Coordinates of N, CA and C in Angstrom, one line a residue:
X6 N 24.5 -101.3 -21.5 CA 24.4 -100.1 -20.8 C 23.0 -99.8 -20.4
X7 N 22.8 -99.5 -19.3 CA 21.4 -99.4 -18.5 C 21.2 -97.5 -19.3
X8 N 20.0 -97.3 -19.3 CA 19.7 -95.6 -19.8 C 18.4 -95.4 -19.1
X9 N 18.4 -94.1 -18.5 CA 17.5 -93.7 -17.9 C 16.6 -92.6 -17.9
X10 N 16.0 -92.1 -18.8 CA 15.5 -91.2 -19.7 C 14.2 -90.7 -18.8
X11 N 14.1 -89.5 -17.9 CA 13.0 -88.7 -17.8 C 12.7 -87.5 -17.9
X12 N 11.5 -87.0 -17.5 CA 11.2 -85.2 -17.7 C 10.9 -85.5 -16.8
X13 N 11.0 -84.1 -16.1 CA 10.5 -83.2 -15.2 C 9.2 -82.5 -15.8
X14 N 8.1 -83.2 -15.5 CA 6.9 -82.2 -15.2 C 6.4 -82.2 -17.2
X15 N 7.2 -82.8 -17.7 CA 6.9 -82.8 -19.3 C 7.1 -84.6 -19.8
X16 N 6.5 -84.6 -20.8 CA 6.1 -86.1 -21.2 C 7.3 -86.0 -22.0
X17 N 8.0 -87.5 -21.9 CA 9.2 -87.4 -23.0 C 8.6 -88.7 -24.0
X18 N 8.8 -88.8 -25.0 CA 8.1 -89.1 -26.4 C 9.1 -90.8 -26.5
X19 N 8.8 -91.5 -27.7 CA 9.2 -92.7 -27.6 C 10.5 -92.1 -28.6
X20 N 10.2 -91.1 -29.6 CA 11.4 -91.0 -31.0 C 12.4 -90.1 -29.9
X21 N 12.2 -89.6 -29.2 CA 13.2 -88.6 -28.1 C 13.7 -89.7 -27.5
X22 N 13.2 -90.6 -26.6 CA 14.1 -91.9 -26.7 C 15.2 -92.4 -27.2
X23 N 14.5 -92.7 -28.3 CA 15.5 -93.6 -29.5 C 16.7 -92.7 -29.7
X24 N 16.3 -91.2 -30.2 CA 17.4 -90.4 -30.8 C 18.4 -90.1 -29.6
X25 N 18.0 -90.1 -28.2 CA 18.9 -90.1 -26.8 C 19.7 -91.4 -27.0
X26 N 19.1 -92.7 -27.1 CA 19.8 -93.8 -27.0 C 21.0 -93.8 -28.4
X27 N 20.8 -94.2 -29.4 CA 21.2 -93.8 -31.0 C 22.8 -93.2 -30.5
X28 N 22.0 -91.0 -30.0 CA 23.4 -90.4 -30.2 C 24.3 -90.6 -29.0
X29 N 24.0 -90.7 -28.0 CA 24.6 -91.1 -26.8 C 25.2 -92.3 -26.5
X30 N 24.5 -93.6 -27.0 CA 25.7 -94.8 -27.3 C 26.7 -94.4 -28.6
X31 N 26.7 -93.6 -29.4 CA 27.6 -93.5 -30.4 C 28.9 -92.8 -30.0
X32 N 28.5 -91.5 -29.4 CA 29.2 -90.9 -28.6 C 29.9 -91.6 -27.5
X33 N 29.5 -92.3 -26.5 CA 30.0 -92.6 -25.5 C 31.4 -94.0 -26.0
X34 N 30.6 -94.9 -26.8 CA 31.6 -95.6 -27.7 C 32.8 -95.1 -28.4
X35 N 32.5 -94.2 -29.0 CA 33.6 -93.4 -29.4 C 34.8 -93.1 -28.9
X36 N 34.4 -92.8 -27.5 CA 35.7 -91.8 -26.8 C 35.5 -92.5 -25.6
X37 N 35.0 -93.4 -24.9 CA 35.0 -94.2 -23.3 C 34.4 -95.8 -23.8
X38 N 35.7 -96.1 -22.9 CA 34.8 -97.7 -23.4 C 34.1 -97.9 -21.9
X39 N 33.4 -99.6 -22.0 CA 33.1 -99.7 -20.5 C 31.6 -99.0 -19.8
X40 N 30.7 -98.0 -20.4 CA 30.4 -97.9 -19.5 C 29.3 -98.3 -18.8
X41 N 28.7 -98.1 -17.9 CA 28.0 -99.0 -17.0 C 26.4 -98.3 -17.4
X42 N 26.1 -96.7 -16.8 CA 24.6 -96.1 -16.9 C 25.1 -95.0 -17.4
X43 N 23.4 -94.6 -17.8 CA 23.5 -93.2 -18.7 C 22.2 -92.8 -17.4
X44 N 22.3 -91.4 -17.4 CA 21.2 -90.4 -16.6 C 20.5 -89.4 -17.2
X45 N 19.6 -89.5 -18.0 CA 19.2 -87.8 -19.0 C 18.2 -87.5 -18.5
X46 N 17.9 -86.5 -18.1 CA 17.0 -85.0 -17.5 C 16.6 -84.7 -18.2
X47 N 15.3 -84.0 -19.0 CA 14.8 -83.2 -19.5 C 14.1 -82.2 -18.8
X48 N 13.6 -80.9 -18.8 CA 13.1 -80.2 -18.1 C 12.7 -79.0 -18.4
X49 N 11.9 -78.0 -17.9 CA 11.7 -77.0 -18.9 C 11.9 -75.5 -17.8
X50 N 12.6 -74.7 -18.4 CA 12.7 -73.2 -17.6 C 12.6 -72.6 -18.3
X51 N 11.2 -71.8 -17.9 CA 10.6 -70.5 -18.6 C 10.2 -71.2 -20.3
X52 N 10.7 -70.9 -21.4 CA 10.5 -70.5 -22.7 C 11.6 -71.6 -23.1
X53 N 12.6 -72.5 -22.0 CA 13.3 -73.2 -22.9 C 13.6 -74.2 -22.2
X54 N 14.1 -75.5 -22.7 CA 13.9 -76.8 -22.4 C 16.0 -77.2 -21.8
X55 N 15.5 -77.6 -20.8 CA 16.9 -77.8 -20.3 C 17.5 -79.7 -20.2
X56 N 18.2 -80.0 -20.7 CA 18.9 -81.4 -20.3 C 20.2 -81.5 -19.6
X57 N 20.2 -82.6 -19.3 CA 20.9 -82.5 -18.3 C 21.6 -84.4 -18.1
X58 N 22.8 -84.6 -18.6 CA 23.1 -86.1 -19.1 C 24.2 -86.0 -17.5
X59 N 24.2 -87.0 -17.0 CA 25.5 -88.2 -16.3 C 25.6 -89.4 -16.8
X60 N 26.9 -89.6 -17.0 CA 27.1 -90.9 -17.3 C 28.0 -91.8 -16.8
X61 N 28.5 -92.6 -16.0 CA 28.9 -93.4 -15.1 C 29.9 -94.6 -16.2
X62 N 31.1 -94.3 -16.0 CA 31.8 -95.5 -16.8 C 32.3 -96.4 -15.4
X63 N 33.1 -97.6 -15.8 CA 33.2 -98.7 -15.4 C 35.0 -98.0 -14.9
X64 N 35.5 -97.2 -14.5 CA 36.9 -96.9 -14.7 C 36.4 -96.4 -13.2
X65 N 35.4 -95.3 -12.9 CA 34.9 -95.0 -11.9 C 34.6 -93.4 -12.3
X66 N 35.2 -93.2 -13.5 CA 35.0 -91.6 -13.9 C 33.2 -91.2 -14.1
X67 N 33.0 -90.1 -13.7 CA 31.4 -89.7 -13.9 C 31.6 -88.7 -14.9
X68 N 31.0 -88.6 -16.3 CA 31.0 -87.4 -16.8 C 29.8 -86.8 -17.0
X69 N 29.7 -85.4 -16.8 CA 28.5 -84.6 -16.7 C 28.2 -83.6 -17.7
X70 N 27.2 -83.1 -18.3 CA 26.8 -82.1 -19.0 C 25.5 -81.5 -19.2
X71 N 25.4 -80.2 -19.5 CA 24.1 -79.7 -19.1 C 24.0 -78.9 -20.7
X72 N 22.7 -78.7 -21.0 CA 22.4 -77.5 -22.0 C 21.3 -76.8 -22.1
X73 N 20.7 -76.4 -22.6 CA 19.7 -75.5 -22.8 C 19.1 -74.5 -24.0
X74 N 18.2 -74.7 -24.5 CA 17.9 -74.8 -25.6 C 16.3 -74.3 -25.8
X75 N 15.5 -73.9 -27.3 CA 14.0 -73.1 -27.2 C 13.4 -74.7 -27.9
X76 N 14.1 -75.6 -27.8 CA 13.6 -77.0 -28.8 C 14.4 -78.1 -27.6
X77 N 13.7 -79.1 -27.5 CA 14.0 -80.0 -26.3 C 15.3 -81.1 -27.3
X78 N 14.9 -81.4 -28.9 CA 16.0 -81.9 -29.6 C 17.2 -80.8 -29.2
X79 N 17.4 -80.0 -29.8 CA 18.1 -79.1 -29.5 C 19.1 -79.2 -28.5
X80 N 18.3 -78.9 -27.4 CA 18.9 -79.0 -25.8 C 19.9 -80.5 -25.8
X81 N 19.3 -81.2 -26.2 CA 19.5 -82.4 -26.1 C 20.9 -82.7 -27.1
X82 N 21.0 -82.4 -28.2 CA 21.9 -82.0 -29.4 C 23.2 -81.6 -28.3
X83 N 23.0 -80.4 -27.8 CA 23.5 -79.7 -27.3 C 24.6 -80.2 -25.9
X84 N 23.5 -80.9 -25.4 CA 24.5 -81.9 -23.8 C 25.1 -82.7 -24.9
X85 N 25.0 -83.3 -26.0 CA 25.7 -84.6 -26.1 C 26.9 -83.8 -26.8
X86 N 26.9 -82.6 -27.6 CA 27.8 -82.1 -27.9 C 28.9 -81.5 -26.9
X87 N 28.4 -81.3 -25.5 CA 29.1 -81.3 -24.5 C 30.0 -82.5 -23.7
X88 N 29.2 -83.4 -24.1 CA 29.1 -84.9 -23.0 C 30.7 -84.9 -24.4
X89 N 30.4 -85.2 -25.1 CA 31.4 -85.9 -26.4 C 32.5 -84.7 -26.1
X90 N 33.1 -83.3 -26.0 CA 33.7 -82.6 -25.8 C 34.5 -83.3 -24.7
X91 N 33.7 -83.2 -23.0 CA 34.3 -83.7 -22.3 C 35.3 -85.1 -22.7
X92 N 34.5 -85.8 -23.1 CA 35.4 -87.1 -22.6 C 36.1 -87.4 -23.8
X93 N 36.3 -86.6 -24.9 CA 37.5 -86.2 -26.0 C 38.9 -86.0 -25.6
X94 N 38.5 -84.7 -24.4 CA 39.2 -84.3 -24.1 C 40.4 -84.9 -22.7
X95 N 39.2 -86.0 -22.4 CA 40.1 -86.6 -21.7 C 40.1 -88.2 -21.5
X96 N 40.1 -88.6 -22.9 CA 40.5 -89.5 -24.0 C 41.5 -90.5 -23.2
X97 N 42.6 -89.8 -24.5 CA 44.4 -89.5 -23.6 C 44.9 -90.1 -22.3
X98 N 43.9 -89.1 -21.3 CA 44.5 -88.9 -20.3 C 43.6 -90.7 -19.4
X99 N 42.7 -90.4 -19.5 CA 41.8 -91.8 -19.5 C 42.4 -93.5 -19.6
X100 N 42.6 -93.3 -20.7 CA 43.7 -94.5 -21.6 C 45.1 -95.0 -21.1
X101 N 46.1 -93.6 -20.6 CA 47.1 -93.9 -19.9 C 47.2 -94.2 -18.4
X102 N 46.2 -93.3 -17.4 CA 45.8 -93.9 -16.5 C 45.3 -95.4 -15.6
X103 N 44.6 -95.9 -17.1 CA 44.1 -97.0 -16.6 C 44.0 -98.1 -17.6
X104 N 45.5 -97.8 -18.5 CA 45.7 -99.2 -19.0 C 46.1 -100.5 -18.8
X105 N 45.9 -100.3 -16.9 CA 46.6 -101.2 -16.4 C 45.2 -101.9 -15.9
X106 N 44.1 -101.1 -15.6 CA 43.0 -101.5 -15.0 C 41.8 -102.1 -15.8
X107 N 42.3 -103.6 -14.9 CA 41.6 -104.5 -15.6 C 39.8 -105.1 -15.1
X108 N 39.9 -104.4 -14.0 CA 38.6 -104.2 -13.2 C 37.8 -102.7 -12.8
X109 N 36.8 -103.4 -12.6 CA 36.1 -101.8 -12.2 C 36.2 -101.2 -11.0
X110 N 36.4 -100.1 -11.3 CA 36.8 -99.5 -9.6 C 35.3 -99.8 -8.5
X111 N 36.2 -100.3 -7.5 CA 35.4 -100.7 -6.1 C 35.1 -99.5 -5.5
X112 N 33.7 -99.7 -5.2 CA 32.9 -98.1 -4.5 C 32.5 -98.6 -3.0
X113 N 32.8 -97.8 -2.2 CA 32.4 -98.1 -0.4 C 30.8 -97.1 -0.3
X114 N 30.1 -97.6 0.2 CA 28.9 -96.7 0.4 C 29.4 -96.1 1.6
X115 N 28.6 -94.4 1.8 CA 28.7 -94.0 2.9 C 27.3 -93.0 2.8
X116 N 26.9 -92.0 3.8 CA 25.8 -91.2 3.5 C 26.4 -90.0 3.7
X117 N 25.8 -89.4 3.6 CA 25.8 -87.3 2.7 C 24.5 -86.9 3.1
X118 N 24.9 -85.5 4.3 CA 23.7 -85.4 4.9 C 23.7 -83.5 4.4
X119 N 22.6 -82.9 4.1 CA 22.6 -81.5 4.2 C 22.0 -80.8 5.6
X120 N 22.6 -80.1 6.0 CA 22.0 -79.5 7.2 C 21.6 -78.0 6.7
X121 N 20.6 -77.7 7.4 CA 20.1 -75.6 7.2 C 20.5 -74.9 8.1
X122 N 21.4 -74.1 7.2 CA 21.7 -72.8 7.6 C 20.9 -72.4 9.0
X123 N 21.7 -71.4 9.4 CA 20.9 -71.0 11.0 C 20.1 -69.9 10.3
X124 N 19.2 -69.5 10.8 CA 18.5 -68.2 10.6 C 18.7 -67.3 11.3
X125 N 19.5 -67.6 12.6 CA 19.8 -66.5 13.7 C 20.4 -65.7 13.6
X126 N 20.6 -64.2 13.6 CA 22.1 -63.4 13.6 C 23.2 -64.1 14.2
X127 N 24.1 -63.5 13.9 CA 25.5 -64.2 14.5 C 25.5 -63.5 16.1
X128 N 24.9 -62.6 16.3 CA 24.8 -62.2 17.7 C 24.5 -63.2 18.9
X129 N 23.5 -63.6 18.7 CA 22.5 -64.3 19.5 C 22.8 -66.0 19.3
X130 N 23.1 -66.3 20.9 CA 23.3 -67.6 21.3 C 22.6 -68.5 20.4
X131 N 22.6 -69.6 19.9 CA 21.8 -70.4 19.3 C 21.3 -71.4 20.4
X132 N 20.2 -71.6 20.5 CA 19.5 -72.6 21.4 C 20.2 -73.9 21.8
X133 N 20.3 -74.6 20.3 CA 21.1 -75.5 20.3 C 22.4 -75.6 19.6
X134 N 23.8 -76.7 20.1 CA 24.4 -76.5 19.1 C 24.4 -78.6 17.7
X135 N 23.3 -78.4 17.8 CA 22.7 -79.5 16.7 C 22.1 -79.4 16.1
X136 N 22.8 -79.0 14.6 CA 22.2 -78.9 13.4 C 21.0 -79.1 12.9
X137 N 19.8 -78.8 12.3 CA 19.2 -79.9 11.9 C 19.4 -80.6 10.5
X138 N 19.1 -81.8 10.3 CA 19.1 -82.5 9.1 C 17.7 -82.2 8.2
X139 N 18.3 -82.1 6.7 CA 17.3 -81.2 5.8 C 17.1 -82.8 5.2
X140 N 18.3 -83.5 4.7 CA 18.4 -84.6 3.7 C 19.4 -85.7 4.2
X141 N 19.2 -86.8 4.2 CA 20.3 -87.6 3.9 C 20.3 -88.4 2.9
X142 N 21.8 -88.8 2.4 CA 21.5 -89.4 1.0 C 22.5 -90.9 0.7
X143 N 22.4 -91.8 0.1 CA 23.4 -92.3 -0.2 C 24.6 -92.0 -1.1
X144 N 25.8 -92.3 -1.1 CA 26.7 -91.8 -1.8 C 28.0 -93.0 -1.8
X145 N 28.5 -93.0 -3.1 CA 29.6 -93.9 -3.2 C 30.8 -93.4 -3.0
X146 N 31.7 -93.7 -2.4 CA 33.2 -93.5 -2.3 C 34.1 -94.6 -2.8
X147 N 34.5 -94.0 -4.4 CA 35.2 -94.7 -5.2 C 36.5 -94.9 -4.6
X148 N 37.4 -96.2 -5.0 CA 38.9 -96.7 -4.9 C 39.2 -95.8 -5.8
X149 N 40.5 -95.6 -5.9 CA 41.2 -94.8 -7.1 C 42.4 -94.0 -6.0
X150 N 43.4 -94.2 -7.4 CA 44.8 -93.2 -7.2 C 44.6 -91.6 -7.2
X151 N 45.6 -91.3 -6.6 CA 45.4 -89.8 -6.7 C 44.6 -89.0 -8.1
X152 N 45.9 -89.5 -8.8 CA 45.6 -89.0 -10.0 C 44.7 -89.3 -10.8
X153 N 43.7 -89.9 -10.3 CA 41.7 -90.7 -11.4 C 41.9 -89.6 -10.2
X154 N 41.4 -89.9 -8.9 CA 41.1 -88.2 -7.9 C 40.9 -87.5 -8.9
X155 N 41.8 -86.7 -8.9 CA 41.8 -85.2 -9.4 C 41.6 -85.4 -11.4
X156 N 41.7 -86.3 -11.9 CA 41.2 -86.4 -12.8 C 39.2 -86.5 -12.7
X157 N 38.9 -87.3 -11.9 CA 37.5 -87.0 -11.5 C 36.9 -86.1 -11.0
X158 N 37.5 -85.5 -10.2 CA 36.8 -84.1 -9.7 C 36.9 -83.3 -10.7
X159 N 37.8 -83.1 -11.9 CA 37.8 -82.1 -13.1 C 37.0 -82.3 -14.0
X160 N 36.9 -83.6 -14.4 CA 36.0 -84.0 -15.0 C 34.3 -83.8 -15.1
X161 N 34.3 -84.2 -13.4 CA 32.9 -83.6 -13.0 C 32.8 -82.3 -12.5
X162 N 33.6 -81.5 -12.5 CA 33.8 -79.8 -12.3 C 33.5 -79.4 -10.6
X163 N 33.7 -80.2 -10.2 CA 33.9 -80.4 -8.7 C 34.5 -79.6 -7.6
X164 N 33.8 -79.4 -6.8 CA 35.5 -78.2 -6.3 C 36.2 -79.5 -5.2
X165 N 35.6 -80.7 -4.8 CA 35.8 -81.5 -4.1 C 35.6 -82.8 -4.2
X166 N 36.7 -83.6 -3.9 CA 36.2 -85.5 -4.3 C 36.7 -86.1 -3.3
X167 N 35.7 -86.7 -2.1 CA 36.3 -87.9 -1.4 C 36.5 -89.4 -1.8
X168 N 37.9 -90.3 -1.9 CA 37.9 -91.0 -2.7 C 38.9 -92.2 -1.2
X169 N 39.2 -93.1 -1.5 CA 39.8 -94.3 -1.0 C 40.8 -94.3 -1.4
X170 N 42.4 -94.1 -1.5 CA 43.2 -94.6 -2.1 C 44.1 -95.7 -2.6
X171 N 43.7 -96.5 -3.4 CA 43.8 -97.4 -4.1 C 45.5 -97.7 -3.5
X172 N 46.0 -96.9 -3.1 CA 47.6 -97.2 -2.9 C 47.9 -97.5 -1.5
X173 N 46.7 -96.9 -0.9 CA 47.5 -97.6 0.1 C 46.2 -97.6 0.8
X174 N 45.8 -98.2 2.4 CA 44.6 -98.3 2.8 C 44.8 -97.4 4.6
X175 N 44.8 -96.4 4.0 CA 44.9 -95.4 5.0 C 43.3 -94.5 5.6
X176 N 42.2 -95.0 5.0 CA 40.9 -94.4 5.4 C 40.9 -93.2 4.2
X177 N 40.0 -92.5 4.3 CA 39.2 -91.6 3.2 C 40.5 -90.4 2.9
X178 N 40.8 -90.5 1.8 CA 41.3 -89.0 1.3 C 40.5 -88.2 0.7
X179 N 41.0 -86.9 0.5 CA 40.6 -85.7 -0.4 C 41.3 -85.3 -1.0
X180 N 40.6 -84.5 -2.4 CA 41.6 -84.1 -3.6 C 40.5 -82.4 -3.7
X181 N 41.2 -81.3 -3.5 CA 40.4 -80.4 -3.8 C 40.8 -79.4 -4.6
X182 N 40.0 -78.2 -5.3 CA 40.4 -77.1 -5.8 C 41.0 -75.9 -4.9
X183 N 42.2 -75.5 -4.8 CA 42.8 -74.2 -3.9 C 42.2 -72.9 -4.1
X184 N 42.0 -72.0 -3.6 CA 41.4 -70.6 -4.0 C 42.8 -70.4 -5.1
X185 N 44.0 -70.6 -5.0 CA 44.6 -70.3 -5.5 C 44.7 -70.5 -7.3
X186 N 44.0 -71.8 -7.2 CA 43.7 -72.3 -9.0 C 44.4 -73.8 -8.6
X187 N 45.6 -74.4 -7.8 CA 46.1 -75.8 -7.8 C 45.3 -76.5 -7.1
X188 N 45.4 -77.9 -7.1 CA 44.9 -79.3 -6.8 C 45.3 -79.6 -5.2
X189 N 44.5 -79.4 -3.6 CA 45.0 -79.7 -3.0 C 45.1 -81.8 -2.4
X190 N 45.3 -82.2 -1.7 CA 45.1 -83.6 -1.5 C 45.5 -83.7 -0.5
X191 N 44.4 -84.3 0.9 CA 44.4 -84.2 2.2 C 45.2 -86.0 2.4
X192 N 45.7 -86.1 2.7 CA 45.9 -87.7 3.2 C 46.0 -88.4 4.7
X193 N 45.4 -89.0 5.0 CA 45.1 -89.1 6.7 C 46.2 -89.4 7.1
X194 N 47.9 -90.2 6.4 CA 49.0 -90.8 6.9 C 49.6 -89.7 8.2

């Protein structure tokens, strides 16, 4: 497993290392097998040190966690205590989904562009009607069944996941959260 350990703006130490590597392979073994990269953040706001872990398994699930803490161990204590929560919790559900899958989920690249807000009142004509582009980014669009879908987007606390459906090859679906609280799912058929 690849690990990717930086600060923001603060020096991270060689024993902060080790104890990132140590508790986060123990954890992640524990409760996910497979995975591929780890991503840890450190960083500092105001009076306290924030982390910030992704970690990328081989199923195609991403799980995420954040903490924050007056001690950068601490903070750090704190995401893995999270990171290990999450994927406890979806253990279980992990295991029966994809005891069939014997390979790693296939990802399609696509890009992900941010555009800025207008500044204009809503009154007044806009000059033009083309956006401007703030960022563009690369982005994967995982294979997967509905249900990794909407298991991934909960996982990663998402309100949205475009994914490929593994069942059938109908072009890009959606799995999203309803104002209402249920799971919607767009399908192009």
């Amino acid at each position: 497993m690849r690990y990717q350990i930086t600060g923001k703006q603060i020096d991270i130490g060689e024993a902060l290392q080790t104890h990132v590597k140590d508790n986060l392979t123990e954890v992640i073994e524990k409760y996910a097998g497979r995975p591929t990269d780890a991503s840890i953040v450190f960083s500092r706001d105001a009076h306290e040190y924030v982390c910030e872990a992704t970690v990328h398994l081989s199923t195609g699930l991403t799980a995420q966690a954040k903490a924050r803490a007056t001690e950068i161990y601490a903070s750090f204590d704190g995401c893995s205590e999270k990171m290990e929560k999450q994927l406890r919790r979806y253990k279980r559900r992990l295991k029966d989904h994809h005891k069939d899958r014997t390979t790693p989920v296939e990802l399609l690249q696509g890009s992900s562009y941010i555009l800025a807000a207008s500044d204009e009142p809503e009154e007044l004509e806009p000059e033009t009607l083309q956006p401007m582009i703030i960022a563009e980014m690369e982005v994967k669009i995982p294979w997967l069944s509905v249900g990794e879908a909407v298991m991934q987007m909960e996982l990663a606390g998402a309100p949205v996941l475009v994914f490929r459906n593994e069942k059938q090859d109908t072009g890009v679906n959606i799995v999203y959260r309803r104002d209402d609280g249920n799971i919607g799912w767009i399908d192009p058929d």
